[in-house]
Amino acid sequence: MKNVTLKVEGMSCGHCVNSVEGAVKKLGASGKVDLNAKSVTVEFDESKVSLEAIKEAIEDQGYDVVK
């Protein structure tokens, strides 16, 4: 399993947390949002899902992955 912390712009509330964590979960990964740090820490199996797919899923929810 790989852990990556991504900087995500545009999150400000509980709905944002649920949207981002839900999008990551649908891919078979787990994510934990930190609103104060404007980041999400994702744990995923690289053989099942790519980091690029995770970033795309978050961006599809309307947020910007900046790192």
CSV table of C-alpha atoms in Angstrom, one decimal:
chain,number,residue,atom,x,y,z
A,1,MET,CA,0.0,0.0,0.0
A,2,LYS,CA,1.2,3.5,-0.8
A,3,ASN,CA,0.4,6.7,1.2
A,4,VAL,CA,0.3,10.0,-0.6
A,5,THR,CA,-0.7,13.5,0.7
A,6,LEU,CA,-2.3,15.7,-2.0
A,7,LYS,CA,-2.8,19.4,-1.7
A,8,VAL,CA,-6.4,20.2,-2.7
A,9,GLU,CA,-7.9,23.6,-3.3
A,10,GLY,CA,-11.5,24.5,-2.9
A,11,MET,CA,-12.5,22.4,0.1
A,12,SER,CA,-14.2,24.3,2.9
A,13,CYS,CA,-16.9,22.2,4.6
A,14,GLY,CA,-18.2,18.8,5.6
A,15,HIS,CA,-19.8,18.3,2.2
A,16,CYS,CA,-16.4,18.8,0.6
A,17,VAL,CA,-14.9,16.2,2.9
A,18,ASN,CA,-17.6,13.7,2.0
A,19,SER,CA,-17.2,14.4,-1.7
A,20,VAL,CA,-13.5,13.9,-1.8
A,21,GLU,CA,-13.3,11.0,0.5
A,22,GLY,CA,-16.3,9.3,-1.3
A,23,ALA,CA,-14.6,9.8,-4.7
A,24,VAL,CA,-11.4,8.2,-3.5
A,25,LYS,CA,-13.3,5.3,-1.8
A,26,LYS,CA,-15.2,4.5,-5.1
A,27,LEU,CA,-11.8,3.7,-6.6
A,28,GLY,CA,-11.0,1.2,-3.8
A,29,ALA,CA,-8.6,3.5,-2.0
A,30,SER,CA,-9.1,5.3,1.4
A,31,GLY,CA,-8.7,9.0,1.9
A,32,LYS,CA,-8.6,11.3,5.0
A,33,VAL,CA,-9.2,15.0,4.4
A,34,ASP,CA,-7.7,17.7,6.6
A,35,LEU,CA,-9.6,20.9,5.9
A,36,ASN,CA,-7.2,23.1,7.8
A,37,ALA,CA,-4.3,21.9,5.8
A,38,LYS,CA,-6.4,21.8,2.6
A,39,SER,CA,-5.1,18.3,1.9
A,40,VAL,CA,-6.1,14.7,1.6
A,41,THR,CA,-4.0,11.7,2.6
A,42,VAL,CA,-4.7,8.8,0.4
A,43,GLU,CA,-3.8,5.1,0.9
A,44,PHE,CA,-4.1,2.9,-2.2
A,45,ASP,CA,-2.8,-0.2,-3.9
A,46,GLU,CA,-0.8,0.9,-6.9
A,47,SER,CA,-1.6,-2.4,-8.7
A,48,LYS,CA,-5.3,-1.6,-8.5
A,49,VAL,CA,-5.5,2.2,-9.0
A,50,SER,CA,-3.1,4.9,-10.2
A,51,LEU,CA,-2.4,8.2,-8.4
A,52,GLU,CA,-3.4,9.9,-11.7
A,53,ALA,CA,-6.9,8.2,-11.4
A,54,ILE,CA,-7.2,9.4,-7.8
A,55,LYS,CA,-6.4,13.0,-8.8
A,56,GLU,CA,-8.8,12.9,-11.7
A,57,ALA,CA,-11.6,11.5,-9.4
A,58,ILE,CA,-11.0,14.4,-6.9
A,59,GLU,CA,-11.0,17.0,-9.8
A,60,ASP,CA,-14.2,15.5,-11.2
A,61,GLN,CA,-15.8,16.5,-7.8
A,62,GLY,CA,-14.9,20.2,-8.6
A,63,TYR,CA,-11.7,20.6,-6.6
A,64,ASP,CA,-8.2,21.4,-7.8
A,65,VAL,CA,-5.3,19.0,-7.0
A,66,VAL,CA,-2.3,21.3,-6.9
A,67,LYS,CA,0.3,18.9,-5.6
